Amino acid sequence: MTMQEAVIKNIDTDYSYQLAKRMEQFRSNEKLGYRPAGSKAEFLTGEMLKDEMQKLGLSDVCKNAVTVDGWEFKNAELTFETKEGKRHTALLGAYQTDFVTDGEQAFSLMYLGKGTEADYEGKDVTGKLVLVDINQRDEWWINYPVYQAHLKGAAALIAVQSGGYGEIDDEALNAQDIAGPEDAPAFSISRKDAAGLLELLRDQEEITVTFDAESRVTRNCTTYNIVGRIPGKHPDRMVLLSAHYDSYFDGFQDDNTAVALMFGIAKALQDSGFQPNNTIVICAMASEEWGVVDSNFDWSTGAYEQIFTAHPEWVGKVIADLNFELPALAHGTRARIRSCYEYVSFLEEYLADLPNLTIA
């Protein structure tokens, strides 16, 4: 048996699947999940992954401390009375901002279209919740209508996706980085729940709802990137395998499956007795979804800190970084690989030998 055949024989897809599911147990929001930067759920997931690396027999397993802005999102529930007189509670998603009600609190809620400055003309939204439509892919990012609402004195903005991201179905909630300040609160609502509010707002300019929310941002938190190695014949030449373990919601697709894929590769290499020419470094990265307050460059913070703060000496020693992201193909049969141009011919040759994932 060749070494390649031995590695393939030791691929354990069930191991990877079960690891991806196990990562779902740690959550900031009991109903929706969330494992954001600097949160307790992120820390506990990192501890589990560190233990898993040790069980796989990786060398030099360690936690690299990095500083990020942290976020804990415990809950956000908006309750209103439907036109039929029934009490309905909508679970809301959240963006990385501060908003704490300390239990149910009554608010007036208004609908203001796209939330542009023109939409506010003649409207007093002081201390109120503002509901707006947004298409983050084709129009503008969430921070623009959020900060507009903040400048107009609104208590918080609630966004419903009219297109772009979060379009899986009418009950889907959107979650993205805010790219804005933490004192301009923002949440997301499904199209289905927003429809119930809009039905009430057809006959009146504002309605009264109750809102129960706890979302807190803390600057300068410590989180950890988890690292282990498969020693190579050339220890000063490294190939990184990386994927992030923070998440929105349960994170199965983004990015539990990628972490589990990476660990599955490590397990197959270890179980087959393979020794690489170059040291393989397994990197489970924290704080990819978000990690810096009020910045356009607020994502992949854990990876940035790994290179520029935790291990600047890696520069010049890493010959490749294979980063895995959303590999489960839940809503299609096409994957995407991005690379520098030097690796294009290698990737094309590699991909040509893979089976076609599209069923005719």
Tab-separated table of C-alpha atoms in Angstrom:
chain	number	residue	atom	x	y	z
A	1	MET	CA	0.000	0.000	0.000
A	2	THR	CA	1.373	3.388	-0.960
A	3	MET	CA	1.383	6.234	1.539
A	4	GLN	CA	-1.263	8.041	-0.517
A	5	GLU	CA	-3.508	4.961	-0.309
A	6	ALA	CA	-2.867	4.723	3.435
A	7	VAL	CA	-3.920	8.336	3.965
A	8	ILE	CA	-7.082	7.868	1.898
A	9	LYS	CA	-7.910	4.654	3.769
A	10	ASN	CA	-7.741	6.552	7.072
A	11	ILE	CA	-10.131	9.346	6.066
A	12	ASP	CA	-12.965	9.306	8.609
A	13	THR	CA	-15.833	11.494	7.433
A	14	ASP	CA	-18.043	10.473	10.350
A	15	TYR	CA	-15.403	11.785	12.751
A	16	SER	CA	-15.459	15.153	10.984
A	17	TYR	CA	-19.258	15.309	10.939
A	18	GLN	CA	-19.540	14.510	14.638
A	19	LEU	CA	-16.893	17.110	15.504
A	20	ALA	CA	-18.785	19.763	13.531
A	21	LYS	CA	-21.970	18.897	15.452
A	22	ARG	CA	-20.166	18.897	18.815
A	23	MET	CA	-19.063	22.470	18.212
A	24	GLU	CA	-22.722	23.535	18.257
A	25	GLN	CA	-23.040	22.826	21.992
A	26	PHE	CA	-21.333	26.075	23.004
A	27	ARG	CA	-23.587	29.083	22.482
A	28	SER	CA	-24.080	32.610	23.776
A	29	ASN	CA	-27.762	32.718	22.819
A	30	GLU	CA	-29.555	29.587	24.029
A	31	LYS	CA	-32.203	29.757	21.290
A	32	LEU	CA	-30.181	30.953	18.294
A	33	GLY	CA	-26.613	29.906	19.048
A	34	TYR	CA	-23.874	32.484	18.340
A	35	ARG	CA	-20.221	31.945	19.269
A	36	PRO	CA	-18.833	35.445	18.672
A	37	ALA	CA	-15.416	36.984	19.224
A	38	GLY	CA	-14.298	37.118	22.840
A	39	SER	CA	-17.395	35.318	24.132
A	40	LYS	CA	-17.501	32.526	26.706
A	41	ALA	CA	-18.883	30.215	23.999
A	42	GLU	CA	-15.899	30.937	21.774
A	43	PHE	CA	-13.510	30.266	24.675
A	44	LEU	CA	-15.148	26.922	25.503
A	45	THR	CA	-15.059	25.852	21.865
A	46	GLY	CA	-11.366	26.704	21.714
A	47	GLU	CA	-10.718	24.594	24.803
A	48	MET	CA	-12.519	21.657	23.208
A	49	LEU	CA	-10.503	22.009	20.002
A	50	LYS	CA	-7.249	22.177	21.969
A	51	ASP	CA	-8.155	18.916	23.726
A	52	GLU	CA	-9.077	17.383	20.365
A	53	MET	CA	-5.703	18.298	18.879
A	54	GLN	CA	-3.990	16.595	21.796
A	55	LYS	CA	-6.130	13.467	21.335
A	56	LEU	CA	-5.086	13.351	17.679
A	57	GLY	CA	-1.465	13.362	18.781
A	58	LEU	CA	-0.490	16.700	17.278
A	59	SER	CA	2.755	18.214	18.532
A	60	ASP	CA	3.274	21.509	20.354
A	61	VAL	CA	-0.451	22.085	20.879
A	62	CYS	CA	-0.944	25.540	22.347
A	63	LYS	CA	-3.274	28.502	22.728
A	64	ASN	CA	-2.042	31.751	21.206
A	65	ALA	CA	-3.560	34.700	23.075
A	66	VAL	CA	-4.703	37.592	20.879
A	67	THR	CA	-6.538	40.819	21.702
A	68	VAL	CA	-9.865	41.566	20.020
A	69	ASP	CA	-13.033	43.495	20.745
A	70	GLY	CA	-15.505	41.017	22.203
A	71	TRP	CA	-19.255	40.535	21.927
A	72	GLU	CA	-21.789	38.628	24.016
A	73	PHE	CA	-25.273	38.306	22.509
A	74	LYS	CA	-27.592	36.620	25.002
A	75	ASN	CA	-31.038	37.292	23.514
A	76	ALA	CA	-33.314	39.581	21.507
A	77	GLU	CA	-37.061	38.974	21.457
A	78	LEU	CA	-39.669	41.388	20.117
A	79	THR	CA	-43.305	40.772	21.094
A	80	PHE	CA	-46.398	42.331	19.526
A	81	GLU	CA	-50.110	41.689	19.147
A	82	THR	CA	-51.121	40.566	15.656
A	83	LYS	CA	-54.131	41.890	13.759
A	84	GLU	CA	-55.969	38.770	14.922
A	85	GLY	CA	-55.286	39.751	18.524
A	86	LYS	CA	-52.715	37.021	19.163
A	87	ARG	CA	-49.491	37.629	21.064
A	88	HIS	CA	-46.510	36.870	18.838
A	89	THR	CA	-42.821	36.804	19.812
A	90	ALA	CA	-40.160	37.160	17.131
A	91	LEU	CA	-36.600	35.988	17.745
A	92	LEU	CA	-34.183	38.575	16.403
A	93	GLY	CA	-30.612	38.288	15.259
A	94	ALA	CA	-28.148	40.950	16.351
A	95	TYR	CA	-25.158	42.945	15.248
A	96	GLN	CA	-22.136	43.752	17.412
A	97	THR	CA	-23.580	46.657	19.412
A	98	ASP	CA	-24.635	47.533	22.954
A	99	PHE	CA	-28.315	47.234	23.886
A	100	VAL	CA	-29.635	45.919	27.202
A	101	THR	CA	-33.267	46.225	28.316
A	102	ASP	CA	-33.030	44.277	31.612
A	103	GLY	CA	-36.207	42.382	30.788
A	104	GLU	CA	-39.219	43.293	28.658
A	105	GLN	CA	-39.502	46.996	27.880
A	106	ALA	CA	-42.195	48.797	25.875
A	107	PHE	CA	-41.167	50.736	22.769
A	108	SER	CA	-42.876	52.522	19.922
A	109	LEU	CA	-41.893	51.087	16.551
A	110	MET	CA	-41.974	52.837	13.154
A	111	TYR	CA	-41.287	51.640	9.599
A	112	LEU	CA	-39.014	53.948	7.600
A	113	GLY	CA	-38.426	52.312	4.234
A	114	LYS	CA	-34.712	52.062	3.430
A	115	GLY	CA	-33.751	54.185	6.428
A	116	THR	CA	-32.201	56.977	4.389
A	117	GLU	CA	-32.119	60.597	5.565
A	118	ALA	CA	-35.078	61.376	3.287
A	119	ASP	CA	-37.129	58.623	4.959
A	120	TYR	CA	-36.831	60.484	8.282
A	121	GLU	CA	-38.237	63.780	7.024
A	122	GLY	CA	-41.097	64.861	9.290
A	123	LYS	CA	-40.637	61.816	11.555
A	124	ASP	CA	-39.750	61.847	15.245
A	125	VAL	CA	-38.017	58.580	16.125
A	126	THR	CA	-36.484	59.666	19.408
A	127	GLY	CA	-36.271	56.663	21.750
A	128	LYS	CA	-38.172	54.453	19.289
A	129	LEU	CA	-37.371	51.283	17.361
A	130	VAL	CA	-36.984	51.778	13.620
A	131	LEU	CA	-37.756	48.992	11.133
A	132	VAL	CA	-36.086	49.266	7.696
A	133	ASP	CA	-35.515	47.174	4.573
A	134	ILE	CA	-31.968	46.456	3.466
A	135	ASN	CA	-30.131	44.725	0.649
A	136	GLN	CA	-26.503	44.574	1.783
A	137	ARG	CA	-25.269	42.915	-1.387
A	138	ASP	CA	-26.610	45.402	-3.950
A	139	GLU	CA	-27.103	48.664	-2.015
A	140	TRP	CA	-25.167	49.472	1.165
A	141	TRP	CA	-23.828	47.868	4.296
A	142	ILE	CA	-25.829	47.680	7.520
A	143	ASN	CA	-23.764	50.367	9.295
A	144	TYR	CA	-25.184	53.158	7.103
A	145	PRO	CA	-28.897	52.916	8.034
A	146	VAL	CA	-27.902	51.974	11.587
A	147	TYR	CA	-25.871	55.125	12.124
A	148	GLN	CA	-28.550	57.223	10.438
A	149	ALA	CA	-31.065	55.899	12.972
A	150	HIS	CA	-28.597	56.599	15.778
A	151	LEU	CA	-28.090	60.210	14.646
A	152	LYS	CA	-31.861	60.688	14.537
A	153	GLY	CA	-32.158	59.519	18.168
A	154	ALA	CA	-33.690	56.073	17.629
A	155	ALA	CA	-33.305	53.515	20.401
A	156	ALA	CA	-32.283	50.809	17.903
A	157	LEU	CA	-32.646	49.811	14.281
A	158	ILE	CA	-34.207	46.516	13.170
A	159	ALA	CA	-33.360	45.419	9.624
A	160	VAL	CA	-35.241	43.007	7.379
A	161	GLN	CA	-33.520	41.642	4.267
A	162	SER	CA	-35.286	42.721	1.082
A	163	GLY	CA	-32.574	41.091	-1.033
A	164	GLY	CA	-28.921	40.084	-0.925
A	165	TYR	CA	-27.718	38.211	2.134
A	166	GLY	CA	-29.978	36.070	4.341
A	167	GLU	CA	-32.263	35.038	1.480
A	168	ILE	CA	-32.568	31.312	2.229
A	169	ASP	CA	-36.255	31.594	3.147
A	170	ASP	CA	-38.760	33.958	4.766
A	171	GLU	CA	-37.858	32.800	8.274
A	172	ALA	CA	-34.102	33.385	7.875
A	173	LEU	CA	-32.290	35.922	10.025
A	174	ASN	CA	-29.321	37.874	8.745
A	175	ALA	CA	-26.018	38.190	10.586
A	176	GLN	CA	-23.015	40.183	9.422
A	177	ASP	CA	-20.311	42.358	10.916
A	178	ILE	CA	-21.560	45.847	11.754
A	179	ALA	CA	-18.510	47.876	10.602
A	180	GLY	CA	-19.710	50.627	12.934
A	181	PRO	CA	-19.678	51.926	16.513
A	182	GLU	CA	-21.069	49.863	19.378
A	183	ASP	CA	-23.365	52.660	20.635
A	184	ALA	CA	-25.608	52.502	17.537
A	185	PRO	CA	-27.728	49.387	18.312
A	186	ALA	CA	-28.884	47.086	15.529
A	187	PHE	CA	-30.829	43.851	15.168
A	188	SER	CA	-32.220	41.727	12.325
A	189	ILE	CA	-35.701	40.284	11.839
A	190	SER	CA	-37.016	37.661	9.426
A	191	ARG	CA	-39.211	38.655	6.491
A	192	LYS	CA	-42.023	36.532	7.949
A	193	ASP	CA	-42.004	38.330	11.308
A	194	ALA	CA	-41.514	41.723	9.664
A	195	ALA	CA	-44.622	41.079	7.540
A	196	GLY	CA	-46.702	40.853	10.721
A	197	LEU	CA	-45.400	44.231	11.881
A	198	LEU	CA	-45.902	45.835	8.469
A	199	GLU	CA	-49.490	44.620	8.386
A	200	LEU	CA	-50.153	46.555	11.601
A	201	LEU	CA	-48.273	49.607	10.334
A	202	ARG	CA	-50.435	49.927	7.215
A	203	ASP	CA	-53.138	51.615	9.276
A	204	GLN	CA	-50.970	53.575	11.737
A	205	GLU	CA	-47.625	55.332	11.718
A	206	GLU	CA	-46.325	53.570	14.822
A	207	ILE	CA	-47.235	50.694	17.084
A	208	THR	CA	-46.253	49.632	20.600
A	209	VAL	CA	-44.169	46.492	21.040
A	210	THR	CA	-42.183	44.973	23.889
A	211	PHE	CA	-38.496	44.234	23.470
A	212	ASP	CA	-36.255	42.045	25.621
A	213	ALA	CA	-32.603	42.159	24.578
A	214	GLU	CA	-29.080	41.757	25.899
A	215	SER	CA	-26.199	42.522	23.555
A	216	ARG	CA	-22.882	43.758	24.987
A	217	VAL	CA	-19.603	44.762	23.351
A	218	THR	CA	-16.389	44.841	25.391
A	219	ARG	CA	-13.253	46.346	23.956
A	220	ASN	CA	-9.830	44.733	24.262
A	221	CYS	CA	-10.745	41.161	25.192
A	222	THR	CA	-8.391	38.203	25.116
A	223	THR	CA	-9.284	35.268	22.902
A	224	TYR	CA	-7.225	32.355	21.616
A	225	ASN	CA	-6.120	30.820	18.340
A	226	ILE	CA	-5.547	27.088	18.794
A	227	VAL	CA	-2.477	25.629	17.083
A	228	GLY	CA	-0.986	22.145	16.682
A	229	ARG	CA	1.676	20.660	14.414
A	230	ILE	CA	2.552	17.594	12.388
A	231	PRO	CA	6.369	17.846	12.311
A	232	GLY	CA	7.983	17.722	8.889
A	233	LYS	CA	11.438	16.874	7.624
A	234	HIS	CA	12.043	20.602	7.216
A	235	PRO	CA	10.799	22.208	10.451
A	236	ASP	CA	11.472	25.763	9.277
A	237	ARG	CA	9.199	25.370	6.251
A	238	MET	CA	5.510	25.352	7.198
A	239	VAL	CA	2.228	24.717	5.447
A	240	LEU	CA	-0.708	26.157	7.386
A	241	LEU	CA	-4.198	24.662	7.397
A	242	SER	CA	-6.631	27.182	8.848
A	243	ALA	CA	-10.325	27.667	9.555
A	244	HIS	CA	-12.232	29.797	12.051
A	245	TYR	CA	-14.274	28.517	14.975
A	246	ASP	CA	-16.267	31.611	15.954
A	247	SER	CA	-19.731	31.746	14.410
A	248	TYR	CA	-23.159	33.230	13.988
A	249	PHE	CA	-26.019	30.881	14.932
A	250	ASP	CA	-24.879	27.234	15.256
A	251	GLY	CA	-22.162	27.746	12.683
A	252	PHE	CA	-22.399	24.277	11.113
A	253	GLN	CA	-21.765	25.565	7.597
A	254	ASP	CA	-19.758	28.639	8.615
A	255	ASP	CA	-17.388	27.373	9.789
A	256	ASN	CA	-17.745	24.163	11.866
A	257	THR	CA	-17.515	21.987	8.772
A	258	ALA	CA	-14.269	23.677	7.739
A	259	VAL	CA	-12.725	23.161	11.179
A	260	ALA	CA	-13.887	19.544	11.125
A	261	LEU	CA	-12.491	19.078	7.596
A	262	MET	CA	-9.129	20.413	8.793
A	263	PHE	CA	-9.115	18.117	11.832
A	264	GLY	CA	-10.160	15.202	9.599
A	265	ILE	CA	-7.132	15.826	7.401
A	266	ALA	CA	-4.893	15.897	10.478
A	267	LYS	CA	-6.428	12.657	11.775
A	268	ALA	CA	-5.934	10.842	8.472
A	269	LEU	CA	-2.309	11.975	8.269
A	270	GLN	CA	-1.636	10.947	11.853
A	271	ASP	CA	-3.388	7.579	11.604
A	272	SER	CA	-1.519	6.693	8.401
A	273	GLY	CA	1.878	7.518	9.893
A	274	PHE	CA	2.571	10.083	7.186
A	275	GLN	CA	5.541	12.404	7.719
A	276	PRO	CA	5.373	15.501	5.531
A	277	ASN	CA	8.382	17.207	3.997
A	278	ASN	CA	7.223	20.504	5.466
A	279	THR	CA	5.774	20.934	8.957
A	280	ILE	CA	1.974	21.107	8.784
A	281	VAL	CA	0.486	23.633	11.208
A	282	ILE	CA	-3.204	23.257	12.089
A	283	CYS	CA	-4.677	26.653	13.031
A	284	ALA	CA	-8.178	26.987	14.510
A	285	MET	CA	-8.707	30.737	14.347
A	286	ALA	CA	-10.870	32.829	16.640
A	287	SER	CA	-12.608	36.080	15.766
A	288	GLU	CA	-13.078	35.790	12.009
A	289	GLU	CA	-16.655	37.019	11.741
A	290	TRP	CA	-15.871	40.217	13.648
A	291	GLY	CA	-13.362	41.483	16.187
A	292	VAL	CA	-12.784	45.247	15.917
A	293	VAL	CA	-15.215	48.009	16.860
A	294	ASP	CA	-16.049	50.718	14.299
A	295	SER	CA	-13.758	49.645	11.469
A	296	ASN	CA	-14.193	48.609	7.852
A	297	PHE	CA	-11.526	45.976	8.554
A	298	ASP	CA	-13.307	44.245	11.413
A	299	TRP	CA	-13.236	40.657	10.133
A	300	SER	CA	-10.492	37.993	10.195
A	301	THR	CA	-9.142	39.746	13.272
A	302	GLY	CA	-7.894	36.511	14.841
A	303	ALA	CA	-5.931	35.597	11.711
A	304	TYR	CA	-4.445	39.091	11.450
A	305	GLU	CA	-3.362	39.042	15.095
A	306	GLN	CA	-1.869	35.555	14.653
A	307	ILE	CA	0.548	36.792	12.003
A	308	PHE	CA	1.297	40.313	13.202
A	309	THR	CA	1.204	39.832	16.982
A	310	ALA	CA	1.359	36.194	18.089
A	311	HIS	CA	3.807	34.834	15.475
A	312	PRO	CA	5.509	37.518	13.383
A	313	GLU	CA	8.457	35.104	13.061
A	314	TRP	CA	6.318	32.941	10.759
A	315	VAL	CA	6.872	35.435	7.947
A	316	GLY	CA	9.228	33.854	5.446
A	317	LYS	CA	8.745	30.346	6.850
A	318	VAL	CA	5.160	29.708	5.688
A	319	ILE	CA	5.143	28.523	2.078
A	320	ALA	CA	1.334	28.152	1.848
A	321	ASP	CA	-1.837	28.672	3.859
A	322	LEU	CA	-4.813	26.547	2.854
A	323	ASN	CA	-7.792	28.256	4.471
A	324	PHE	CA	-11.105	26.380	4.553
A	325	GLU	CA	-14.435	28.232	4.547
A	326	LEU	CA	-18.050	27.030	4.106
A	327	PRO	CA	-17.236	23.648	2.521
A	328	ALA	CA	-20.547	21.861	3.166
A	329	LEU	CA	-22.342	22.971	-0.037
A	330	ALA	CA	-25.695	23.218	1.732
A	331	HIS	CA	-27.346	25.324	-0.983
A	332	GLY	CA	-25.555	24.355	-4.165
A	333	THR	CA	-22.999	22.098	-5.771
A	334	ARG	CA	-20.211	24.554	-6.522
A	335	ALA	CA	-17.305	25.505	-4.262
A	336	ARG	CA	-14.930	28.433	-4.606
A	337	ILE	CA	-11.184	28.515	-4.108
A	338	ARG	CA	-9.241	31.763	-3.931
A	339	SER	CA	-5.489	31.794	-4.192
A	340	CYS	CA	-2.509	33.828	-5.280
A	341	TYR	CA	-1.624	33.357	-8.952
A	342	GLU	CA	1.418	31.179	-8.178
A	343	TYR	CA	-0.873	28.336	-7.051
A	344	VAL	CA	-3.378	28.449	-9.915
A	345	SER	CA	-1.746	25.745	-12.052
A	346	PHE	CA	-1.312	23.483	-9.010
A	347	LEU	CA	-4.962	23.885	-8.020
A	348	GLU	CA	-6.219	23.285	-11.556
A	349	GLU	CA	-4.205	20.066	-11.770
A	350	TYR	CA	-5.468	18.953	-8.347
A	351	LEU	CA	-9.111	19.782	-9.046
A	352	ALA	CA	-9.053	17.960	-12.388
A	353	ASP	CA	-8.683	14.662	-10.499
A	354	LEU	CA	-11.650	15.269	-8.177
A	355	PRO	CA	-15.057	13.684	-8.861
A	356	ASN	CA	-17.767	15.904	-10.315
A	357	LEU	CA	-20.032	17.053	-7.466
A	358	THR	CA	-22.862	18.031	-9.806
A	359	ILE	CA	-25.469	15.317	-10.314
A	360	ALA	CA	-26.640	15.312	-13.927
